[in-house]
């Protein structure tokens, strides 16, 4: 696939559209209920060229840095058709690469495509009865449920299968993943997103207050700190959230940024094993949840890990204990982690090494 950034100069009208996309991206990226860290991506199709968010970039920074990469639409579509990876050209490390979801953006026929990890949408997208539950909430909209498929070509092909027969579809709920909204321009796509968000909204469950007596033991170490976002304590104090998370991995970003298992400790273990297990060098987790007490953050936690954790808590607080959930399968998790290694996470980790817990 060729990078089309060089040869085409944008006309003033197109330039305005790319600026609008940047403004929209910054708005989406600054809402933690829609986008966490470098996830989420936006694109616009202009004259055979797809302008899409570069991999590893944070939508929130769209007005401060170069955000979009341009690629030839036809060559991405051809790659999807032939089931071929699209990125060998981007193996050079210093060159911004198009988002891993470029194939999905390319095959959708609308000019503007927004993909977000809306916590409300994910709370439905992890339920086995999600499609049934959403029938009424999304009634009247042109929407489709897309069963889970790995990012990149597999997801694009799954969408094509479903949307091929209903090209006008402009709302996609991605199983165990997130939400896609399409529109003719940024304004109509954002308006539709607002409508869908209103329909999907779930009030988060209340959770018991943290008990700091055990957490203070951890806080004595200079390597750990109390979270500055109160809702994070729910992972320690809310048994419903713990039950949900003990079941497995709910969606890809959870696996990529927070690991396979949740570090949930009983208070007694903190008191007896804290020194040996949580003050080590490389193996300490980015956070720890203590049953009935709350959560503490490792000061080495990156801002991407922190944003992902905040999103995860918002999802679990919107999920009923009794809901039957679909967790990612082992093979799906391995696939996610291998893509994460050369996809978004690599860029994020490199960006943040010098700046842990950058807010
Ligand atoms: Zn995504």
Short mmCIF file of N, CA and C in Angstrom, two decimals, residues 14 29 43 47 69 98 110 127 151 172-173 188 192 208 220 234 242 252 274 280-281 301 317 319 346 352 354:
data_model
loop_
_atom_site.label_atom_id
_atom_site.label_comp_id
_atom_site.label_asym_id
_atom_site.label_seq_id
_atom_site.Cartn_x
_atom_site.Cartn_y
_atom_site.Cartn_z
N UNK A 14 -11.03 20.70 1.07
CA UNK A 14 -10.63 19.45 1.71
C UNK A 14 -9.83 19.72 2.97
N UNK A 29 -11.50 12.52 21.85
CA UNK A 29 -10.36 12.03 22.63
C UNK A 29 -10.32 12.57 24.04
N UNK A 43 -11.60 8.96 10.59
CA UNK A 43 -11.08 9.08 9.23
C UNK A 43 -12.05 9.86 8.34
N UNK A 47 -11.60 12.33 -2.22
CA UNK A 47 -11.04 12.17 -3.56
C UNK A 47 -10.14 10.93 -3.69
N UNK A 69 -2.69 10.19 8.74
CA UNK A 69 -1.85 9.65 7.68
C UNK A 69 -2.77 9.47 6.48
N UNK A 98 -0.57 4.12 9.51
CA UNK A 98 -2.02 4.27 9.66
C UNK A 98 -2.54 3.32 10.74
N UNK A 110 -19.18 5.39 3.90
CA UNK A 110 -19.39 6.79 4.31
C UNK A 110 -18.09 7.58 4.31
N UNK A 127 -22.02 -8.43 26.38
CA UNK A 127 -23.12 -9.31 26.83
C UNK A 127 -23.51 -10.30 25.75
N UNK A 151 -8.72 -7.12 15.32
CA UNK A 151 -8.52 -5.84 14.64
C UNK A 151 -7.82 -6.03 13.30
N UNK A 172 -22.40 0.70 13.99
CA UNK A 172 -21.96 -0.69 14.20
C UNK A 172 -21.59 -0.85 15.66
N UNK A 173 -22.16 -1.88 16.28
CA UNK A 173 -21.73 -2.22 17.64
C UNK A 173 -20.79 -3.41 17.48
N UNK A 188 -22.57 15.48 10.93
CA UNK A 188 -23.64 14.48 11.01
C UNK A 188 -23.17 13.24 11.78
N UNK A 192 -24.98 11.88 15.20
CA UNK A 192 -25.46 10.50 15.33
C UNK A 192 -24.81 9.83 16.55
N UNK A 208 -19.10 0.74 47.42
CA UNK A 208 -18.73 1.13 48.78
C UNK A 208 -17.49 2.02 48.81
N UNK A 220 2.98 3.49 52.20
CA UNK A 220 4.26 3.76 52.86
C UNK A 220 5.43 3.60 51.91
N UNK A 234 -13.54 1.23 43.10
CA UNK A 234 -14.61 0.24 42.93
C UNK A 234 -14.05 -1.15 42.66
N UNK A 242 -15.65 -7.23 40.82
CA UNK A 242 -14.63 -8.28 40.95
C UNK A 242 -15.09 -9.57 40.31
N UNK A 252 -10.07 -6.23 23.94
CA UNK A 252 -8.63 -6.23 23.63
C UNK A 252 -7.78 -5.26 24.46
N UNK A 274 3.41 -7.79 51.22
CA UNK A 274 3.55 -6.56 50.45
C UNK A 274 5.00 -6.31 50.04
N UNK A 280 9.18 -5.12 44.31
CA UNK A 280 10.18 -5.65 43.38
C UNK A 280 10.37 -4.69 42.22
N UNK A 281 11.21 -5.06 41.26
CA UNK A 281 11.51 -4.09 40.20
C UNK A 281 10.58 -4.17 38.98
N UNK A 301 3.16 3.20 36.59
CA UNK A 301 2.03 3.00 35.67
C UNK A 301 2.07 4.09 34.59
N UNK A 317 -18.74 -1.11 36.10
CA UNK A 317 -19.77 -0.47 36.95
C UNK A 317 -21.09 -0.30 36.21
N UNK A 319 -22.15 -2.86 34.26
CA UNK A 319 -22.54 -4.24 33.91
C UNK A 319 -23.17 -4.91 35.12
N UNK A 346 3.19 -0.44 21.08
CA UNK A 346 4.61 -0.16 20.93
C UNK A 346 4.86 1.35 20.91
N UNK A 352 6.06 6.96 26.17
CA UNK A 352 5.84 7.23 27.58
C UNK A 352 6.96 6.81 28.50
N UNK A 354 9.77 7.86 29.15
CA UNK A 354 10.40 8.91 29.93
C UNK A 354 9.40 9.64 30.80
#
